[in-house]
Coordinates of C-alpha atoms in Angstrom, one line a residue:
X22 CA 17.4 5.0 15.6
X23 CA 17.1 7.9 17.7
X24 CA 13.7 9.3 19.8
X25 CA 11.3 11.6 19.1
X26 CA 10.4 13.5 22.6
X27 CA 6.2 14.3 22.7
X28 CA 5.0 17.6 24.8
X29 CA 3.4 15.4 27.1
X30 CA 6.6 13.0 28.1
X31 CA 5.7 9.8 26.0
X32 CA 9.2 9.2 23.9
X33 CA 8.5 7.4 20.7
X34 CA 11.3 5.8 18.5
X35 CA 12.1 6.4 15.0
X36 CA 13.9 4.1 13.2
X37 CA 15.9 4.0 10.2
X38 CA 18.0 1.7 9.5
X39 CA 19.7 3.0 6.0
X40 CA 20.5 6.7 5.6
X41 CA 19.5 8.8 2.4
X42 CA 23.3 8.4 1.3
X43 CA 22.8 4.6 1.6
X44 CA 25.2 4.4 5.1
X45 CA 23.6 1.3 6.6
X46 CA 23.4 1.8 10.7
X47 CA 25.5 0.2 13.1
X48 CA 22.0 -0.9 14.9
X49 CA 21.2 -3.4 12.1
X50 CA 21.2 -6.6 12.3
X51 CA 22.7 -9.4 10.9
X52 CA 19.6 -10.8 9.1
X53 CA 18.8 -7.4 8.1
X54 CA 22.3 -6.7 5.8
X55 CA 20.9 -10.1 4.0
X56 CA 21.9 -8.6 0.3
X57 CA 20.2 -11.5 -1.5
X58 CA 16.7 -10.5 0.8
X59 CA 17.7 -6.7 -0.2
X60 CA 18.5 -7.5 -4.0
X61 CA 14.5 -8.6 -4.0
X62 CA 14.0 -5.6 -1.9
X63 CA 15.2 -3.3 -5.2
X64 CA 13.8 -5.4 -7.7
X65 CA 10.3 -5.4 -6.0
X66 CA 10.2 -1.6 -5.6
X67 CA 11.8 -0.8 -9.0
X68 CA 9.3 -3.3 -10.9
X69 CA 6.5 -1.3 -9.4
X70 CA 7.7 2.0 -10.6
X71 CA 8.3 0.9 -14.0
X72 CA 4.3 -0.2 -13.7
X73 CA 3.6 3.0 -12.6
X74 CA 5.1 5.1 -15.3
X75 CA 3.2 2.5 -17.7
X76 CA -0.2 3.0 -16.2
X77 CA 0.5 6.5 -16.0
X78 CA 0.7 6.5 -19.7
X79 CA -2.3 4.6 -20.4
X80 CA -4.4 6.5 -18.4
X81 CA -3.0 10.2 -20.3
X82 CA -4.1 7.9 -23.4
X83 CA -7.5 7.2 -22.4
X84 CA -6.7 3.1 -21.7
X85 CA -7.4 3.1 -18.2
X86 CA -9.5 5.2 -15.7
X87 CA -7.6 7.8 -12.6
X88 CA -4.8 6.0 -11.0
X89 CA -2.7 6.1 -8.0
X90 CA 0.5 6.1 -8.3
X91 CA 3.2 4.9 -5.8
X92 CA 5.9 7.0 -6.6
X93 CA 8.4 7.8 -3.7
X94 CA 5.9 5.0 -1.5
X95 CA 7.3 2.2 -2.9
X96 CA 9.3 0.8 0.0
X97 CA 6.5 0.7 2.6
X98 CA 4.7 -1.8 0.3
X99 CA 7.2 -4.5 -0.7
X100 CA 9.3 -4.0 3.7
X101 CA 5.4 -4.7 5.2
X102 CA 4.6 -7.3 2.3
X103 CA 7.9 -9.0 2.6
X104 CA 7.2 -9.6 6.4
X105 CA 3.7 -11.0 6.6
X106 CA 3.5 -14.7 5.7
X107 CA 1.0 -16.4 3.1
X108 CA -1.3 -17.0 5.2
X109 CA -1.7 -13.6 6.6
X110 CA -4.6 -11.2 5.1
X111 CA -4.0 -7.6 3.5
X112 CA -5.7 -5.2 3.8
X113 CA -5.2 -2.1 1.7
X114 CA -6.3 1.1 0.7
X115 CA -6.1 2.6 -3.2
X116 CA -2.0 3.1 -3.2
X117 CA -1.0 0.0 -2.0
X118 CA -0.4 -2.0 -4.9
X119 CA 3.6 -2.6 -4.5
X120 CA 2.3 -4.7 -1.5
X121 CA -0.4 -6.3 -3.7
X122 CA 2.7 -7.4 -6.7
X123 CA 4.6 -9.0 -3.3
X124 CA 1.5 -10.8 -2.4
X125 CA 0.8 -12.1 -6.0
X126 CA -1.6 -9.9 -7.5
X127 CA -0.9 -9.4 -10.9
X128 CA 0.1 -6.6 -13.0
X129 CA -3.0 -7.0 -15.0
X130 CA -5.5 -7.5 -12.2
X131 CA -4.6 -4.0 -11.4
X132 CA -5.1 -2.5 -14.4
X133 CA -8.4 -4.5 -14.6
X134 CA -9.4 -2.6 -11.4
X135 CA -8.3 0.5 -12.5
X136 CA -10.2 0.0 -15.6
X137 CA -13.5 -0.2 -13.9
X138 CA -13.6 -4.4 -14.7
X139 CA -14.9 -6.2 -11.8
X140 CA -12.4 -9.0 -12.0
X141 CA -9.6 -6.6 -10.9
X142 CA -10.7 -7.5 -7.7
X143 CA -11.0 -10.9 -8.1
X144 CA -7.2 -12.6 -7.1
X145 CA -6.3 -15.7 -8.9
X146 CA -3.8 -15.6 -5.6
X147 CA -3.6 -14.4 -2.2
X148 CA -7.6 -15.1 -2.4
X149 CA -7.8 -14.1 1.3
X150 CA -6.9 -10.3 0.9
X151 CA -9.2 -7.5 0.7
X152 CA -9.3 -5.8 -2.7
X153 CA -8.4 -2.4 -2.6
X154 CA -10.6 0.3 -0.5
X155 CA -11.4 3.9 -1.7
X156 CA -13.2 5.3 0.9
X157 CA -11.4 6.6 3.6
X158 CA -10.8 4.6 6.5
X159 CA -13.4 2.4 6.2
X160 CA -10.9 -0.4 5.5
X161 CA -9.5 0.2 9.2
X162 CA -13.0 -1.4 10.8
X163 CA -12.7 -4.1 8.1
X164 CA -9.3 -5.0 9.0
X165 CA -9.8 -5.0 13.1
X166 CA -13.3 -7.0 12.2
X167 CA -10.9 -9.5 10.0
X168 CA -8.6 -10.0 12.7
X169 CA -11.4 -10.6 15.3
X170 CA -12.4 -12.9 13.2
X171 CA -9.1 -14.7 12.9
X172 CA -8.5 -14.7 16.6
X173 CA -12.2 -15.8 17.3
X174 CA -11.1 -19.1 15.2
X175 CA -7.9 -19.6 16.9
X176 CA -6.3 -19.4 13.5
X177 CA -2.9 -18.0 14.2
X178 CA -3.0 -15.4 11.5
X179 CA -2.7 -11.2 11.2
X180 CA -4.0 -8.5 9.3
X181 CA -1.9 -5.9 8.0
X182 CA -4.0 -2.6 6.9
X183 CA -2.7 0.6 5.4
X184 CA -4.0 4.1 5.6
X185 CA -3.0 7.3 4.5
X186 CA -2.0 10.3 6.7
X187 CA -5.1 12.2 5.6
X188 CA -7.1 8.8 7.2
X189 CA -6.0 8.6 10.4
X190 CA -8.6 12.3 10.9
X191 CA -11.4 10.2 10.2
X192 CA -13.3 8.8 12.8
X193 CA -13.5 4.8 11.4
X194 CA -9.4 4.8 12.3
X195 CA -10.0 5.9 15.9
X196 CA -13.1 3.6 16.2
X197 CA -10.9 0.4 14.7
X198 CA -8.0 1.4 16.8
X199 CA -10.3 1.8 20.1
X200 CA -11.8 -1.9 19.4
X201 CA -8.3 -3.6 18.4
X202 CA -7.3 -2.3 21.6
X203 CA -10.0 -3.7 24.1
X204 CA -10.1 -6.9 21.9
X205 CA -6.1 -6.8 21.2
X206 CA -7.0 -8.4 18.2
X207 CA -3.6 -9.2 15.5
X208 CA -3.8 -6.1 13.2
X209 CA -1.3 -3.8 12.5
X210 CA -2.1 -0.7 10.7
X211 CA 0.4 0.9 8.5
X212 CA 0.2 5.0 8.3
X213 CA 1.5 5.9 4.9
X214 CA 2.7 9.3 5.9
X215 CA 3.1 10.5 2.4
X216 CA 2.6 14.6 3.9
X217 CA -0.5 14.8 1.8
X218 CA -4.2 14.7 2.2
X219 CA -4.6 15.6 -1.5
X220 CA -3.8 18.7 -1.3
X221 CA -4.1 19.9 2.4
X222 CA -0.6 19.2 4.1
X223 CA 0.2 17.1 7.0
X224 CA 0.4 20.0 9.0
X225 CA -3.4 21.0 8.5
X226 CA -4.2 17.9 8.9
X227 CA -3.8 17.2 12.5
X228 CA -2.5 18.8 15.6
X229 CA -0.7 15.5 16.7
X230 CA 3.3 15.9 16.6
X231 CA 3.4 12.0 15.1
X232 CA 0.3 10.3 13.8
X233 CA 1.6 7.1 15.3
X234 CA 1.1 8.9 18.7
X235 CA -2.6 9.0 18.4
X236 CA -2.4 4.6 19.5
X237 CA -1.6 5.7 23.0
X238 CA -4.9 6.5 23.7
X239 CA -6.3 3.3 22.7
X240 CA -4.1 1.4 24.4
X241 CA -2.0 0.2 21.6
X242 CA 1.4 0.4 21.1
X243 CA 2.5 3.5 18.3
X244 CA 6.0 3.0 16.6
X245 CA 7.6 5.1 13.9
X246 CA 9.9 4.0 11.3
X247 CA 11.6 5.7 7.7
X248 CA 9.3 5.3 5.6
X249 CA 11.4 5.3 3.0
X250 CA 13.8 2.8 4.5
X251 CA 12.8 -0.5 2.9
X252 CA 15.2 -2.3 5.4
X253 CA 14.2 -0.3 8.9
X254 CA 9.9 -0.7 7.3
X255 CA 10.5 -4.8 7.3
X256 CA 12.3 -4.9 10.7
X257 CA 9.9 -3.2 12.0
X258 CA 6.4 -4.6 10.5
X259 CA 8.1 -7.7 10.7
X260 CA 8.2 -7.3 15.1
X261 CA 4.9 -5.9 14.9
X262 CA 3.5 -8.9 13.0
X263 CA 5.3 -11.2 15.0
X264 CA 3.6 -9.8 18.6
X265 CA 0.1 -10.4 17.2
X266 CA 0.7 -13.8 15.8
X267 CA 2.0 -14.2 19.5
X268 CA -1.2 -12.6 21.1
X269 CA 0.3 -9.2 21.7
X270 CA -2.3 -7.6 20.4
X271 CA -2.3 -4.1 17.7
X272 CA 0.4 -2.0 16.5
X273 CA 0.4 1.3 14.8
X274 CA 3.2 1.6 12.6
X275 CA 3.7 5.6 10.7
X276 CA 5.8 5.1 8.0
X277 CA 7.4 8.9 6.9
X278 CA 7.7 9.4 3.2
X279 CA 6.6 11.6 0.9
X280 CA 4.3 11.5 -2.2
X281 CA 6.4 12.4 -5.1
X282 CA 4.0 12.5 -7.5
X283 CA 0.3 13.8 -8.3
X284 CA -2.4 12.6 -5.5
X285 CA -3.9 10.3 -8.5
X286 CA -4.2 10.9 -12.3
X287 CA -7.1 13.5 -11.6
X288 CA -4.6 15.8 -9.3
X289 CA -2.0 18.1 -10.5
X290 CA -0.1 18.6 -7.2
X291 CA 2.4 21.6 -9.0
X292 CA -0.8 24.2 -8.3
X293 CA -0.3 23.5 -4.4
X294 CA 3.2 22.1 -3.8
X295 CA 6.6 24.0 -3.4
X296 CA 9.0 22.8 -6.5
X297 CA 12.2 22.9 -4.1
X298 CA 10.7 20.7 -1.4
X299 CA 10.1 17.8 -3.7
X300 CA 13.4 18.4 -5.2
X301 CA 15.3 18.1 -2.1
X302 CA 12.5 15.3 -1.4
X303 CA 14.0 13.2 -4.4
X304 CA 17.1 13.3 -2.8
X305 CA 15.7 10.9 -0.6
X306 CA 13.7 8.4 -2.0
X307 CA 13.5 4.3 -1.6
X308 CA 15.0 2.9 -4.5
X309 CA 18.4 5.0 -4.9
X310 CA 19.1 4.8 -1.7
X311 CA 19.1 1.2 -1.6
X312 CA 20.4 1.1 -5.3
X313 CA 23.4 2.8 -3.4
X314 CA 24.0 0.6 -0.6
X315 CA 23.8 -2.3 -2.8
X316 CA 26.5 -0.8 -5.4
X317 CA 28.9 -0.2 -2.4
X318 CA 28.4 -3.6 -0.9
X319 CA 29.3 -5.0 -4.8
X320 CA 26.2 -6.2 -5.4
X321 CA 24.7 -4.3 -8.0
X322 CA 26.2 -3.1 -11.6
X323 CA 25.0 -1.0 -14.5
X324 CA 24.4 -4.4 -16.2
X325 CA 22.4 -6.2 -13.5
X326 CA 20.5 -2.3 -13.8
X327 CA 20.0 -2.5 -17.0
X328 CA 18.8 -6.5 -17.1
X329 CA 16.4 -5.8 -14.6
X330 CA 14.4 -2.6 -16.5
X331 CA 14.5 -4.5 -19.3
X332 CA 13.0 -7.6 -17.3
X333 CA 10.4 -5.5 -15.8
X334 CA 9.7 -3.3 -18.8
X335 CA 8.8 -6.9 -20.6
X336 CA 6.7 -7.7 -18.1
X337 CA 4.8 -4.6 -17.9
X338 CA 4.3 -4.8 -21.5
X339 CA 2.8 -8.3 -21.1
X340 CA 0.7 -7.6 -18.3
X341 CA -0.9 -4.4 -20.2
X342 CA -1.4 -6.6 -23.7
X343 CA -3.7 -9.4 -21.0
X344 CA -5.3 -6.2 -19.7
X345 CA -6.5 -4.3 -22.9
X346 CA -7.4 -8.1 -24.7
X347 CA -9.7 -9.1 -22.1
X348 CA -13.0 -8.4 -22.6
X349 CA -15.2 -6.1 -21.1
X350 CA -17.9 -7.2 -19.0
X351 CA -22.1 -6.1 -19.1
X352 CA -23.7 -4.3 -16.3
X353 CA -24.7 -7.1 -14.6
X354 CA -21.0 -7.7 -13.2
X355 CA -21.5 -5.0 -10.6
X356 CA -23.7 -7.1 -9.2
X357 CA -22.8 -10.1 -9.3
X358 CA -19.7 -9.3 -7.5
X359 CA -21.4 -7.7 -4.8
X360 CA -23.4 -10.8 -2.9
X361 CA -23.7 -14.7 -3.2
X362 CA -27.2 -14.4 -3.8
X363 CA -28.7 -11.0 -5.2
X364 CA -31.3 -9.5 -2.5
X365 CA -34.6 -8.6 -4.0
X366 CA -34.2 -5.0 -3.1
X367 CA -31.4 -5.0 -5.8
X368 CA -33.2 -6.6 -8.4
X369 CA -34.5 -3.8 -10.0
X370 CA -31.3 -1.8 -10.0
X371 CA -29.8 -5.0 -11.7
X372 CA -32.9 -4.7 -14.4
X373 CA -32.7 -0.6 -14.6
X374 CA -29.1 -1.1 -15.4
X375 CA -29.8 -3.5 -18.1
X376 CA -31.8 -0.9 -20.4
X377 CA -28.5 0.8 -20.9
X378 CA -26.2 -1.2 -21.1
X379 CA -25.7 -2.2 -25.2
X380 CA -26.0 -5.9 -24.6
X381 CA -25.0 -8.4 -21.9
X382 CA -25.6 -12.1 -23.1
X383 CA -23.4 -13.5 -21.7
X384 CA -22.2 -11.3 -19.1
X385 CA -20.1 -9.1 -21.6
X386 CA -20.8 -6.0 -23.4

């Protein structure tokens, strides 16, 4: 834990808690060395690379439409997941879906959303979070309206939103940080400082020296953590979750990683990125570093390695069969997900969409 000194004399912290060698600091604490918590830690994150590599695959195979991948990210999702309670409400962007696993969406809901099916979105659990959000920032204002929501009801309850570096430029963050801030509503937003914006680095990006300082002028309290620390991310979503539920109002958490793969499916980052960098960024990624903390504690072996791929790899498979067997839907699923009751002004989209689509009966095609 060290600070990071600003131009204009507001010190912000930095916290890590597990070094890229796996060296586990001396500032930890006790409940944070819990190896059984940290064994679900690694499991968590390497069960949602596994996915990854799968959907990946399906996608180059024409089985599933452009995906976002998690790679390198995966320890932001499962340490702010981990700390929320059941209750709580997510709210995420398009890259979040190792928080989404921890929360009980399935591997096959996922795909269903990736897949263009409208019952990706539709969470046999955690039926109080968002689905995911593609256009940028506007989940910000949905979270903060969330919250309001919750604190309007007394229901002692927080959001938790993510956003990508690239996001925090766009004017629906600074209007949902400056309204979470006069209403101290219980959000926090996560910045998943990945470096990228696509393909226009964090440096174009904004002037700021940390994204997490751009809270101070809302009023709201800006915290930066090692993003790919799953231990110091928990710790630290975990305190900021715990002020809201207390009435403390927003935090802005920027979480520092790095996006180790393409943007999504559509993007081939090798036409804009330097080869070197994301080598020596590989060096310090999520999982191994935890995977080397737990081997040194003795509490990881090749076997247990080797059981859990194998686990997950099973799993994957499983979750992809339930994916590509479930039937596709007709047109009119688009909008019958979209309101209770259909307003007229809709109706004749609904109808227009119908002569195109090669039957819908029942509601599949």
């Amino acid at each position: 834990m060290g600070n990071i000194e600003m131009g204009f004399d507001l010190p912000l912290d930095f916290v890590q808690l597990l070094s890229p060698s796996g060296e586990i600091s001396k500032a930890a604490s006790a409940s944070a060395k819990d190896i059984d918590r940290l064994v679900q830690f690694y499991c968590a994150m390497t069960r949602t690379r596994i996915f990854d590599n799968k959907a990946i695959s399906l996608q180059r195979t024409g089985q599933l439409g452009t995906f976002a991948s998690a790679l390198g990210q995966e320890a932001i999702g499962v340490g702010a997941a981990a700390a929320m309670e059941e209750r709580d409400v997510l709210v995420p962007s398009y890259r979040d879906h190792a928080a989404q696993f921890h929360r009980g969406m399935s591997m096959s809901e996922c795909l269903l959303y990736w897949g263009g099916d409208e019952r990706g979105s539709d969470f046999k659990h955690a039926r109080g979070d968002f689905p995911n959000c593609v256009p940028v920032a506007t989940q910000a204002p949905h979270a903060v309206g969330a919250s309001y929501a919750l604190m309007m009801r007394k229901e002692p309850r927080v959001v938790v939103t993510f956003i990508g570096d690239g996001g925090t430029s766009n004017g629906a963050f600074y209007e949902a940080l400056n309204m979470a801030g006069v209403w101290k509503t219980p959000v926090v937003f996560i910045i998943n400082n990945n470096g990228w914006a696509i393909s226009t680095p964090r440096e174009l990006e904004s002037a700021a020296e940390t994204l997490a300082q751009k809270a101070v002028a809302a009023g709201v309290e800006g915290r930066q953590v090692d993003g790919n620390d799953v231990i110091a991310v928990h710790e630290v979503v975990r305190r900021a979750i715990d002020k809201a539920r207390s009435g403390g109002g927003p935090t802005v958490i920027e979480a520092l990683t790095y996006r180790l793969g393409d943007h999504t499916t559509a993007d081939d980052a090798s036409r804009y990125r330097d080869p070197e960098i994301v080598r020596v960024q590989w060096t310090r990624e999520p999982i191994a570093r935890l995977r080397s903390y737990l081997v040194s504690q003795g509490a990881w072996s090749k076997e247990q390695e080797a059981t859990l791929h194998q686990a997950c790899a099973e799993e994957v498979d499983r979750e992809v069969a339930a994916y590509l067997s479930a039937s596709p839907l007709g047109s009119d699923a688009m909008f019958d997900h979209l309101y209770a009751r259909l307003p007229d002004s809709m109706q004749w989209q609904r109808e227009e969409a119908r002569r195109f689509a090669p039957t819908n009966g029942n509601g599949h095609g």
